[in-house]
PDB file of C-alpha atoms and ligand atoms in Angstrom:
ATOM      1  CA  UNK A   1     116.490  84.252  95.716  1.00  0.00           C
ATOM      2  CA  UNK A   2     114.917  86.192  98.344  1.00  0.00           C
ATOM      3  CA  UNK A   3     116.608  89.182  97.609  1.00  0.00           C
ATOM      4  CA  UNK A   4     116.119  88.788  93.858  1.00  0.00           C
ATOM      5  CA  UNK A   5     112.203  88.502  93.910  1.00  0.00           C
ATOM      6  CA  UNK A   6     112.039  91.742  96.179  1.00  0.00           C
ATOM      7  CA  UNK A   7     114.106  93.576  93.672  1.00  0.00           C
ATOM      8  CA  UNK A   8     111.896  92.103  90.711  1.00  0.00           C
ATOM      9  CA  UNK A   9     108.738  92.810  92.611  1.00  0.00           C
ATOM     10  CA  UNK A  10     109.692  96.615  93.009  1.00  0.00           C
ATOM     11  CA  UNK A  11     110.625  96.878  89.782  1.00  0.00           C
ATOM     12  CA  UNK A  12     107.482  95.492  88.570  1.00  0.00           C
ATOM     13  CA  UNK A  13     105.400  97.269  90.497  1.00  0.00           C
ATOM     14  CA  UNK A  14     107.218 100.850  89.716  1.00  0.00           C
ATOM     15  CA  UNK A  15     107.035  99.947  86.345  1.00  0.00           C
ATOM     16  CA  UNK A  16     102.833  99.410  86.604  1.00  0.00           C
ATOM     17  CA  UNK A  17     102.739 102.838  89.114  1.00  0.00           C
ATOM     18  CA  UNK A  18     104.753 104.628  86.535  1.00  0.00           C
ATOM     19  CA  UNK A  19     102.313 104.213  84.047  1.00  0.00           C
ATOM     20  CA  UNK A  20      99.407 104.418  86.230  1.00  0.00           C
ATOM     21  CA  UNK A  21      99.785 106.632  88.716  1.00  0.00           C
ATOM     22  CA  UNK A  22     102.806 108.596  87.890  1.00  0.00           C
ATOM     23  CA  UNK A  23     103.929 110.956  90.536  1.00  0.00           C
ATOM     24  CA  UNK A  24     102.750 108.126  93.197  1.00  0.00           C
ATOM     25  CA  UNK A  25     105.829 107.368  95.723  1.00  0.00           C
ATOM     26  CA  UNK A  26     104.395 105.183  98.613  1.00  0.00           C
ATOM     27  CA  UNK A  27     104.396 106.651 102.083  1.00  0.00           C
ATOM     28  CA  UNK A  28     103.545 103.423 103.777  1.00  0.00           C
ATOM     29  CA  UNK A  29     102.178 100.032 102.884  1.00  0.00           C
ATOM     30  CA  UNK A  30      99.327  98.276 104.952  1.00  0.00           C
ATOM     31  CA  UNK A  31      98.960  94.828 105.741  1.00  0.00           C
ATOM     32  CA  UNK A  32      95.025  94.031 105.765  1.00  0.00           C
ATOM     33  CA  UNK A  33      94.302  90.921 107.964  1.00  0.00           C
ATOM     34  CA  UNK A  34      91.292  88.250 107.698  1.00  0.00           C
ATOM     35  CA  UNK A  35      88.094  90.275 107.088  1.00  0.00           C
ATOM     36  CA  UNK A  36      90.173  93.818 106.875  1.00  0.00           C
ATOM     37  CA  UNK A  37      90.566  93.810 102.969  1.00  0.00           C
ATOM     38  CA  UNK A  38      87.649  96.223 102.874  1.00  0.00           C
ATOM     39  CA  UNK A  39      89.820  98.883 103.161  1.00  0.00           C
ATOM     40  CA  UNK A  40      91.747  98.707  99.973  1.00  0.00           C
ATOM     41  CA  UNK A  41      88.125  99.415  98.643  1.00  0.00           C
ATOM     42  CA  UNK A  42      88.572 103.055 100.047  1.00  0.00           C
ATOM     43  CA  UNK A  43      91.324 103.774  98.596  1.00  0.00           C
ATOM     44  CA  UNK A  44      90.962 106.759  95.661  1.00  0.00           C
ATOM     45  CA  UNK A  45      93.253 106.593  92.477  1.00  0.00           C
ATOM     46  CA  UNK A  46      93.511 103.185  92.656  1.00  0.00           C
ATOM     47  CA  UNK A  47      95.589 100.344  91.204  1.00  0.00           C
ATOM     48  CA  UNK A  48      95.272  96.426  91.842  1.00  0.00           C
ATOM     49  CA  UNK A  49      98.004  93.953  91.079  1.00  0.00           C
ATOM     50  CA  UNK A  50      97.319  90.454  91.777  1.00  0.00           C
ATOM     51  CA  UNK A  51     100.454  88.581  93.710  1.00  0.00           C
ATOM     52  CA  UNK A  52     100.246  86.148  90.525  1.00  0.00           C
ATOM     53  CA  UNK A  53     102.395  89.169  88.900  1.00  0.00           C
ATOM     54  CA  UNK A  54     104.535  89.158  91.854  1.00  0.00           C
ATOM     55  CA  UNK A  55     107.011  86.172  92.768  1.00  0.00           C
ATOM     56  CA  UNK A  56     107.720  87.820  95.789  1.00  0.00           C
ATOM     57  CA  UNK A  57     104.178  87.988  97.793  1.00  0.00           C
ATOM     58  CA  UNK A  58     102.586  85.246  99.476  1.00  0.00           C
ATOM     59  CA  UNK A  59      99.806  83.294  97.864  1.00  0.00           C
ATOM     60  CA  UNK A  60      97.770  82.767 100.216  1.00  0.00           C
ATOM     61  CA  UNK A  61      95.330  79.374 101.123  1.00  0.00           C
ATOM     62  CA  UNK A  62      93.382  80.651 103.491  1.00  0.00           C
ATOM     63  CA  UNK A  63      89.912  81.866 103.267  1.00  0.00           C
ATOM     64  CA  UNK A  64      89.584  85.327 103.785  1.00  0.00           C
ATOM     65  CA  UNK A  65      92.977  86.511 102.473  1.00  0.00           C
ATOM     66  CA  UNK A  66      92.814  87.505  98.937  1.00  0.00           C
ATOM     67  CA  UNK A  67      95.943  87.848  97.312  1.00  0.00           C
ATOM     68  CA  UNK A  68      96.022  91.542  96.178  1.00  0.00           C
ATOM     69  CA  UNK A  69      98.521  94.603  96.091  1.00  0.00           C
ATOM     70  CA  UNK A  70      96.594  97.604  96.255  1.00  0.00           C
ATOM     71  CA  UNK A  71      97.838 100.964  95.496  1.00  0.00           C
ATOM     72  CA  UNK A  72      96.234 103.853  96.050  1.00  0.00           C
ATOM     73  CA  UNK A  73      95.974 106.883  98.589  1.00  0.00           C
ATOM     74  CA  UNK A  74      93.747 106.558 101.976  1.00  0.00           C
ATOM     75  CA  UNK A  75      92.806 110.459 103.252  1.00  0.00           C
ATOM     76  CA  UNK A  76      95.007 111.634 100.437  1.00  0.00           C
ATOM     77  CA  UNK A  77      98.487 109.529 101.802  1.00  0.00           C
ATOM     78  CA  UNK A  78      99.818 106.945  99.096  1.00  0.00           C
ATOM     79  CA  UNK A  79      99.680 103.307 100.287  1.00  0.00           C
ATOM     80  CA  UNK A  80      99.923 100.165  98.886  1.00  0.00           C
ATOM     81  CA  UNK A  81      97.849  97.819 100.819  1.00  0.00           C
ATOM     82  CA  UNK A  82      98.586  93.813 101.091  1.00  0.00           C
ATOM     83  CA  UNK A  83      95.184  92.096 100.832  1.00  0.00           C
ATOM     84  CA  UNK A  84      96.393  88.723 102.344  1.00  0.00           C
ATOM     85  CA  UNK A  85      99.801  87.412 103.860  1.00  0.00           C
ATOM     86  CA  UNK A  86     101.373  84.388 104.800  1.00  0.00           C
ATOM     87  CA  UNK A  87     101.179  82.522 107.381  1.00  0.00           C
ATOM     88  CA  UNK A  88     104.145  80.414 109.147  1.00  0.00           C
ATOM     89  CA  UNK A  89     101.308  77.709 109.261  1.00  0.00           C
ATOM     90  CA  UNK A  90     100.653  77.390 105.761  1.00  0.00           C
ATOM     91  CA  UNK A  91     103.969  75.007 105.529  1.00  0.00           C
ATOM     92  CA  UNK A  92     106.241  77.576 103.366  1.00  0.00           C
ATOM     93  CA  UNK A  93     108.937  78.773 106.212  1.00  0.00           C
ATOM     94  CA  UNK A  94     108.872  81.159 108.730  1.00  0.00           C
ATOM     95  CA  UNK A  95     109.784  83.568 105.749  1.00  0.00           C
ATOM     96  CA  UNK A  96     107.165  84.063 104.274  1.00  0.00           C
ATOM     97  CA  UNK A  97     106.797  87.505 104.009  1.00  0.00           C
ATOM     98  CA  UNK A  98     110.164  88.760 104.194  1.00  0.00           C
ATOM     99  CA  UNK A  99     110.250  89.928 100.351  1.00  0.00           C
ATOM    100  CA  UNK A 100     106.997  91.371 100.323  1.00  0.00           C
ATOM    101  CA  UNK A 101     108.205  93.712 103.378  1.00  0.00           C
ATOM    102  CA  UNK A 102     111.531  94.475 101.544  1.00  0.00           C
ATOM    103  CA  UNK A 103     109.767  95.426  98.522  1.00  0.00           C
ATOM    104  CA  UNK A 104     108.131  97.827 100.325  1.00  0.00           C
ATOM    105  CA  UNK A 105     111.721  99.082 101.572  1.00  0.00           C
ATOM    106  CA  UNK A 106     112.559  99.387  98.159  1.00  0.00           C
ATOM    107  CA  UNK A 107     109.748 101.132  96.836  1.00  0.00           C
ATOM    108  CA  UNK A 108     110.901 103.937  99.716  1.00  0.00           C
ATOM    109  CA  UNK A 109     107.817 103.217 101.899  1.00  0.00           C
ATOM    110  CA  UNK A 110     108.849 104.561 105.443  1.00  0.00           C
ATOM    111  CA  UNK A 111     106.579 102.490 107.295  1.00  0.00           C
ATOM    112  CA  UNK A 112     104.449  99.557 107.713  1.00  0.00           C
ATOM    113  CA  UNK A 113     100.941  99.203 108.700  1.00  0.00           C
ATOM    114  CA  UNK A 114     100.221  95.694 110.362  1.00  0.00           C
ATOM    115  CA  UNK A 115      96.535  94.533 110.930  1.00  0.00           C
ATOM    116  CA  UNK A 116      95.441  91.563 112.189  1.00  0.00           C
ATOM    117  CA  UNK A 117      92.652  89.729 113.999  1.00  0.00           C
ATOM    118  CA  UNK A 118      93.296  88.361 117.422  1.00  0.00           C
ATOM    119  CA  UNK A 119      92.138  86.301 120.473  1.00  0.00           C
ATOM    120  CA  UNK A 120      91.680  88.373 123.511  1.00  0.00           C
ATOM    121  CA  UNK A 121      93.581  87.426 126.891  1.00  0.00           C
ATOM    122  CA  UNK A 122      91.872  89.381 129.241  1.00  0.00           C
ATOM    123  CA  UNK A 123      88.590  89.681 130.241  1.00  0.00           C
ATOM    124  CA  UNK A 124      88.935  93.580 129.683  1.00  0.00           C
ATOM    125  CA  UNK A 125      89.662  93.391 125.936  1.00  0.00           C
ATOM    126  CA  UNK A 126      85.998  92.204 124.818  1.00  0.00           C
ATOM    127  CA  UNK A 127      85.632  90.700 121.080  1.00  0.00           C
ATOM    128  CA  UNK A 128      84.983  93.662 118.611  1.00  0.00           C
ATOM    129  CA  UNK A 129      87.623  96.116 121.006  1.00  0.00           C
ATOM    130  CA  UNK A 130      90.407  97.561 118.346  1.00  0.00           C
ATOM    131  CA  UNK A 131      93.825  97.528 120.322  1.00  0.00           C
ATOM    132  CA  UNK A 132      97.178  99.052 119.217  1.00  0.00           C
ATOM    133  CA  UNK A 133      99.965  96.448 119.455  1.00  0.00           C
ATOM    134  CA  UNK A 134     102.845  97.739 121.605  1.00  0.00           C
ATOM    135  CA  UNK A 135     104.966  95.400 121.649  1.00  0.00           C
ATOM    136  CA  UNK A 136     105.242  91.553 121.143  1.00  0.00           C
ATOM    137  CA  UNK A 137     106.204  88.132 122.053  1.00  0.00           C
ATOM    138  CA  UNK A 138     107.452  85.396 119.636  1.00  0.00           C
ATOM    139  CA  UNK A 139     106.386  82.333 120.377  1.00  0.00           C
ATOM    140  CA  UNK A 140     106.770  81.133 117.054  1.00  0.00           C
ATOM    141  CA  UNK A 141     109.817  78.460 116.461  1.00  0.00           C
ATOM    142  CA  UNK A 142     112.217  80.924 114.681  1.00  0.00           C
ATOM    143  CA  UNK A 143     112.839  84.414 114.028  1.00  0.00           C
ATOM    144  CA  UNK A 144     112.023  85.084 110.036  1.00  0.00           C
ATOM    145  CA  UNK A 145     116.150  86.506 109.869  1.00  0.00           C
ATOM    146  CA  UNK A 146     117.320  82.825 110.559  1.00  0.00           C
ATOM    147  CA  UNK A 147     119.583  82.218 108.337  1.00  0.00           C
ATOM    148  CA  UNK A 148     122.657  83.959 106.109  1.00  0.00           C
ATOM    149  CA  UNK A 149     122.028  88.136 106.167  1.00  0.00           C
ATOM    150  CA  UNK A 150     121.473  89.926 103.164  1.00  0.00           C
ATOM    151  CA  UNK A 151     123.586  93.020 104.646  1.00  0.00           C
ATOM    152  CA  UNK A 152     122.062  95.097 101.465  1.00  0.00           C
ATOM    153  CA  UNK A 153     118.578  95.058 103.762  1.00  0.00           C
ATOM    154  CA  UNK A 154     120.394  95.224 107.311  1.00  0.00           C
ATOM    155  CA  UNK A 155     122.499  93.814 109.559  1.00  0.00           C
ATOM    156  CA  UNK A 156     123.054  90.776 111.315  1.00  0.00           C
ATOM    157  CA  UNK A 157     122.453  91.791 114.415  1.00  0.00           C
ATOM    158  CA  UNK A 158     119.523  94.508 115.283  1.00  0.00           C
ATOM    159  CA  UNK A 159     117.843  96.025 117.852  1.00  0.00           C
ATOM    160  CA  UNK A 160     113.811  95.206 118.485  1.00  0.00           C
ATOM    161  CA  UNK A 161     113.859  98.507 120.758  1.00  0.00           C
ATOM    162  CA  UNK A 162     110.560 100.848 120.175  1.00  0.00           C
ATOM    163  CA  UNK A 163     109.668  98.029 117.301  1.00  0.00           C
ATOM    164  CA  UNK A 164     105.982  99.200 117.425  1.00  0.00           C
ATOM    165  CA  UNK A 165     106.824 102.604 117.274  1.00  0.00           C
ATOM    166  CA  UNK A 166     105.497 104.963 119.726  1.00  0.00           C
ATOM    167  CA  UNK A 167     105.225 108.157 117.530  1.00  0.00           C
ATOM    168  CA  UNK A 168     103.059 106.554 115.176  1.00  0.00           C
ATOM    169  CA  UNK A 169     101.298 104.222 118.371  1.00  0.00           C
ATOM    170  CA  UNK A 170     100.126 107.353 120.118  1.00  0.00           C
ATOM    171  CA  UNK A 171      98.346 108.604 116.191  1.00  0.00           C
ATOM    172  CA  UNK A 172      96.773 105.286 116.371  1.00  0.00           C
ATOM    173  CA  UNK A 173      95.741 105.815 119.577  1.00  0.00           C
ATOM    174  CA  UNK A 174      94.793 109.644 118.661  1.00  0.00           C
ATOM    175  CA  UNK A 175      92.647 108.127 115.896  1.00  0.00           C
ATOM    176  CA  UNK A 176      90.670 105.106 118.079  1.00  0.00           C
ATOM    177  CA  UNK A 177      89.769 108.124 120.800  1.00  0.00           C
ATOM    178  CA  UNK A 178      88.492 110.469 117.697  1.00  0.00           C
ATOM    179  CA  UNK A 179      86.427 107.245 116.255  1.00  0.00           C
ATOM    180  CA  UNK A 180      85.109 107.040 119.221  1.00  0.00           C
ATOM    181  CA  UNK A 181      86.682 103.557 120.492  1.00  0.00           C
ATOM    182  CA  UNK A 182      88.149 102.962 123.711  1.00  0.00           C
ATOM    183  CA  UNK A 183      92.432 103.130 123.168  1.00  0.00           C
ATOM    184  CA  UNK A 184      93.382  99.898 124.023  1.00  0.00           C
ATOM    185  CA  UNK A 185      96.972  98.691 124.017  1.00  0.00           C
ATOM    186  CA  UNK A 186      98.657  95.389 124.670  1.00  0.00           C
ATOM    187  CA  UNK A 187     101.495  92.942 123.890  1.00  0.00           C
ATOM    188  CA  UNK A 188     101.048  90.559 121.347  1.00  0.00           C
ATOM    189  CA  UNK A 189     101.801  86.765 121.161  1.00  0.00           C
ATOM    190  CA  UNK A 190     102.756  84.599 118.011  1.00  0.00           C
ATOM    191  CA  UNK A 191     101.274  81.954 118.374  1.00  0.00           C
ATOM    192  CA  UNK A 192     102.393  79.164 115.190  1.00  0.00           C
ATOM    193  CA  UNK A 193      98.607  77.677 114.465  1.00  0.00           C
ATOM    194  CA  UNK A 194      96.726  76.188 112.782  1.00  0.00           C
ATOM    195  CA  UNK A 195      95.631  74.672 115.486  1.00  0.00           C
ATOM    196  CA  UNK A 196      93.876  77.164 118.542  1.00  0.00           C
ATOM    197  CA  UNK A 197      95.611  77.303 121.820  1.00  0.00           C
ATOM    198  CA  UNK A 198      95.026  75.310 124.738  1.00  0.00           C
ATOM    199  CA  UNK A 199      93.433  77.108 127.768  1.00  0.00           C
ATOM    200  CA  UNK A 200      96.619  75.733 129.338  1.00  0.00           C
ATOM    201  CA  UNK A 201      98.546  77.626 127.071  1.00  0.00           C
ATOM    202  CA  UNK A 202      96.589  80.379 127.089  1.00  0.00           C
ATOM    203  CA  UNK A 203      96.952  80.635 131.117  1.00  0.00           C
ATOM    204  CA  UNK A 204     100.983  80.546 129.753  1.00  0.00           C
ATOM    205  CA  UNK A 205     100.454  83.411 127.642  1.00  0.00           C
ATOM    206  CA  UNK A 206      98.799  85.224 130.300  1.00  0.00           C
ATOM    207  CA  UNK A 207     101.714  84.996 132.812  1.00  0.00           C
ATOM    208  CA  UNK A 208     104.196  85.858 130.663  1.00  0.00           C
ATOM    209  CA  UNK A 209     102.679  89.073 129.882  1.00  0.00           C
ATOM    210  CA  UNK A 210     100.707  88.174 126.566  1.00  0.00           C
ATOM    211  CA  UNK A 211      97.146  90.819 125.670  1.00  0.00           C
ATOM    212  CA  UNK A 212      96.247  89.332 122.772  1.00  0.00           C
ATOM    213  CA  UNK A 213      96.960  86.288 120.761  1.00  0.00           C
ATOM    214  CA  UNK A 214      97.263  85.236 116.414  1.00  0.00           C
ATOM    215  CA  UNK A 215      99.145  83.795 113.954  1.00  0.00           C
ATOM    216  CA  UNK A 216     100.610  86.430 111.904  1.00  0.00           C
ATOM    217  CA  UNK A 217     102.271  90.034 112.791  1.00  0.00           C
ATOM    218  CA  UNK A 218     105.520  88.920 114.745  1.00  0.00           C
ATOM    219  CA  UNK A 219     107.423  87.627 111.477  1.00  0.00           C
ATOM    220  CA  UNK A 220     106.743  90.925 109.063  1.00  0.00           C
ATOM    221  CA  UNK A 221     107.378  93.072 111.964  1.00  0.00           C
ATOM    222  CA  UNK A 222     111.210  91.566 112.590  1.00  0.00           C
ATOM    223  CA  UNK A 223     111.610  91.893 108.581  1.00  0.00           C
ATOM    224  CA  UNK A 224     110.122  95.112 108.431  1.00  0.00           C
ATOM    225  CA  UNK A 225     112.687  96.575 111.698  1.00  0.00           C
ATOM    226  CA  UNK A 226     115.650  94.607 110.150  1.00  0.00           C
ATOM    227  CA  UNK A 227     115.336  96.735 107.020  1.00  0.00           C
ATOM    228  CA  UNK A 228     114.812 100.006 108.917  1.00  0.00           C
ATOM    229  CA  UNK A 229     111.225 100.427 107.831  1.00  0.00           C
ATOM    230  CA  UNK A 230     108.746 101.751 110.904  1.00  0.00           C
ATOM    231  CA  UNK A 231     105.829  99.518 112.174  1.00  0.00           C
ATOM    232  CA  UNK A 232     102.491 100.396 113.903  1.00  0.00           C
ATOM    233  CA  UNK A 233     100.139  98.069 114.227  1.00  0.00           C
ATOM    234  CA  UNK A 234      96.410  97.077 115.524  1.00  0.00           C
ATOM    235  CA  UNK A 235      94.515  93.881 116.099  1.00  0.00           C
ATOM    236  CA  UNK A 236      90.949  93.516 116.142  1.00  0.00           C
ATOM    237  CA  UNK A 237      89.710  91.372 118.864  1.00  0.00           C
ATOM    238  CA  UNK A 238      87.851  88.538 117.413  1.00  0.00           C
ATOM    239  CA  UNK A 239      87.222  86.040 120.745  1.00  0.00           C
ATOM    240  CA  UNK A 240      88.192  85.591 124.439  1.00  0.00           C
ATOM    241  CA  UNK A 241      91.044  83.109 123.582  1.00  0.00           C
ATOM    242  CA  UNK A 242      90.592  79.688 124.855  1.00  0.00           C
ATOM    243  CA  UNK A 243      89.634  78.928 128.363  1.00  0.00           C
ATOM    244  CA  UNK A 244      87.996  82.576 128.983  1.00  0.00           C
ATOM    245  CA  UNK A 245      84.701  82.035 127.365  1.00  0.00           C
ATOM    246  CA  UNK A 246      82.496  78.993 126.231  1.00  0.00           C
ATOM    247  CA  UNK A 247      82.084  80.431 122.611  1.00  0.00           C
ATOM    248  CA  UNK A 248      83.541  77.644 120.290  1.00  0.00           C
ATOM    249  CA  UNK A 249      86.693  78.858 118.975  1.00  0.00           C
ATOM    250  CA  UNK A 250      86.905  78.715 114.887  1.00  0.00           C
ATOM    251  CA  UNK A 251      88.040  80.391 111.548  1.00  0.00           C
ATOM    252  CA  UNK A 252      84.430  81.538 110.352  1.00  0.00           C
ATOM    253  CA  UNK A 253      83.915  83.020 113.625  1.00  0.00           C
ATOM    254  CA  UNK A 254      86.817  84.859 112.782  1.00  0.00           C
ATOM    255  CA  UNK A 255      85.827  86.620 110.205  1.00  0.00           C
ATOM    256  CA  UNK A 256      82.699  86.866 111.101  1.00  0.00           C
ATOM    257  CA  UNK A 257      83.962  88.862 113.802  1.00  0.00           C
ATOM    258  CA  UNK A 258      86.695  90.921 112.178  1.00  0.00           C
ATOM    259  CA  UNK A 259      83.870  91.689 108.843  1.00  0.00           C
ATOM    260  CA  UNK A 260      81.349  93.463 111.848  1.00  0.00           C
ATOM    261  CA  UNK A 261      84.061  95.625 113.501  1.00  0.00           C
ATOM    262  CA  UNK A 262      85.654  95.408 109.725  1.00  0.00           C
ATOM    263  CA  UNK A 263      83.719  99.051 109.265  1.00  0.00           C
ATOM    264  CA  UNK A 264      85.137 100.778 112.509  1.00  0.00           C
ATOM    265  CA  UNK A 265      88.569  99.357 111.412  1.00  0.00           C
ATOM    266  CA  UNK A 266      88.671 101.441 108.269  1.00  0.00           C
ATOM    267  CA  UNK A 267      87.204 104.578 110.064  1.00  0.00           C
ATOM    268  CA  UNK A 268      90.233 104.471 112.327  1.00  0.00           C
ATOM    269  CA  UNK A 269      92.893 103.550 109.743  1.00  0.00           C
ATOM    270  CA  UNK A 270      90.998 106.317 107.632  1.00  0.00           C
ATOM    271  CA  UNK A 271      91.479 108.664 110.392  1.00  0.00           C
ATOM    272  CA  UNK A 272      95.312 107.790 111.333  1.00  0.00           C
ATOM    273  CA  UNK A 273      96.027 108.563 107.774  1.00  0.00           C
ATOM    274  CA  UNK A 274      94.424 111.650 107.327  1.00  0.00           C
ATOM    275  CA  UNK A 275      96.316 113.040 110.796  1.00  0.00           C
ATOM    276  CA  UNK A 276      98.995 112.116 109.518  1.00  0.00           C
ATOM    277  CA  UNK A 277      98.428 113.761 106.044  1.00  0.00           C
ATOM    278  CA  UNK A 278      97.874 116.960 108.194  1.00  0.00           C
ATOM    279  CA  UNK A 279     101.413 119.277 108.984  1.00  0.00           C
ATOM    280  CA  UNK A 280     102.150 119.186 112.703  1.00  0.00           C
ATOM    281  CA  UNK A 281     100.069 121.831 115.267  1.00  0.00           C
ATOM    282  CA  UNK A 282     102.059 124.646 116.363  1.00  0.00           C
TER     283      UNK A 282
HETATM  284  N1  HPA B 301      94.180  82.495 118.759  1.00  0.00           N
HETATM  285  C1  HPA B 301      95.064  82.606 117.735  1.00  0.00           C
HETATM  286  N2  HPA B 301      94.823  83.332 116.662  1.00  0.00           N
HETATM  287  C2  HPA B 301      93.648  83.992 116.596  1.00  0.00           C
HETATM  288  C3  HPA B 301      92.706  83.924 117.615  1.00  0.00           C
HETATM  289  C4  HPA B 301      92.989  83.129 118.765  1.00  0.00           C
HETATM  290  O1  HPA B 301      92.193  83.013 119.713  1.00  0.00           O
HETATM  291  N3  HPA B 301      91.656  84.706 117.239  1.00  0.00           N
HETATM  292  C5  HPA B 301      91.972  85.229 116.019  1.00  0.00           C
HETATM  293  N4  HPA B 301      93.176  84.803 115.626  1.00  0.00           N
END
């Protein structure tokens, strides 16, 4: 079933390039997180299809996703961006967005783009700080593989080794120093929702080696390295997570957060893609 709606939803959405946008082949798709959609709206040659079209994409119930494929080209590299996931807290299985992240395979994207807002474990990491995710922890109940493989995506068994990968990390970082933003970097914890954390598990979170903290990422990431497809990814920080400030911890301040750092968000994605739309020095 899975494996049917990802072939469907390439098919569909070669079929809508094709006429479109011909010549367009996908270099990499983004996933835009709460408040982040803004930067579908920079994309040139562009070409929307709403996840209605698409059995395979998530559609989401949560405020601030919209539920939008985007395709288009960002600093002259073709994307397709996701405006709004899943989430394993919306009640529809931990996999969620496993056939949106294979269609993306099939469409010969080589890598994915994962964005996200997060809580902040440290006091270092202030709200509005951009950080490159280097690697993560799953706290979530499951892995999103759970289940029989579908050997034509990858095999049972793989290897979460250089999972954010550190080629395309150190561009991020490249592009956060150029924008003029301080390179942070940390390890990322799933976290199931929809309820916060408590500081208690916060303090958890902390000693296990935990940065940042959100509900999304971890489960597209494991689909996206079981298929072979390359991930970078970058949260922006939206609170101190629970127990580290007084600020009442909800979804509008959320976005609120993630739509006023929303602007230096797209600068930097702007900028990763346009180094990596230029050949190699030397
Ligand atoms: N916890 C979990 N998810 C989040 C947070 C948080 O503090 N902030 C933004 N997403």
């Amino acid at each position: 079933m899975e494996k049917n709606s990802a072939f469907q939803a390439a098919g569909y959405i070669q079929a809508v390039l094709r006429q479109n946008l011909p010549d367009f082949k996908p270099r990499a798709a983004c996933i835009l997180g709460s408040g982040l959609g803004r930067l579908a709206d920079k994309l040139t040659d562009k070409v929307t299809i709403p996840y209605q079209d698409l059995a395979a994409f998530p559609i989401s119930s949560v405020e601030g996703h919209a539920g939008e494929l985007v395709a288009g080209r960002l600093a002259g590299v073709p994307v397709l961006c996701m405006k709004g996931r899943g989430h394993f807290y919306e009640g529809r299985g931990i996999g969620i967005m496993t056939a949106a992240i294979r269609t993306f395979k099939l469409l010969g994207c080589d890598f994915v783009f994962v964005t996200a807002a997060a809580g902040s474990l440290h006091k270092e990491i202030a709200p509005g700080s951009l950080v490159a995710i280097s690697d993560h922890i799953n706290l979530l109940p499951q892995s999103p593989l759970v289940g029989a493989n579908d050997a034509a995506f990858g095999p049972r068994f793989f290897s979460m080794a250089n999972a954010y990968n550190a080629d395309l990390c150190s561009l991020l970082r490249q592009a956060l120093v150029k924008n003029g933003v301080e390179p942070a970097q940390g390890v990322y914890v799933a976290w199931s929702g929809p309820n916060f954390e408590t500081a208690a598990e916060i303090r958890m979170m902390q000693i296990i080696g935990g940065d940042i903290v959100g509900m999304s990422v971890v489960p597209e990431v494991i689909a996206a390295r079981h298929c072979g497809l390359k991930v970078v990814a970058a949260a922006v920080i939206t609170n101190y997570a629970e127990g580290l400030s007084d600020t009442a911890l909800s979804h509008e301040q959320t976005l609120h957060c993630a739509a006023q750092a929303a602007d230096k968000f797209v600068q930097v994605m702007t900028g990763f893609f346009a180094e990596l739309a230029e050949p190699p020095a030397g």
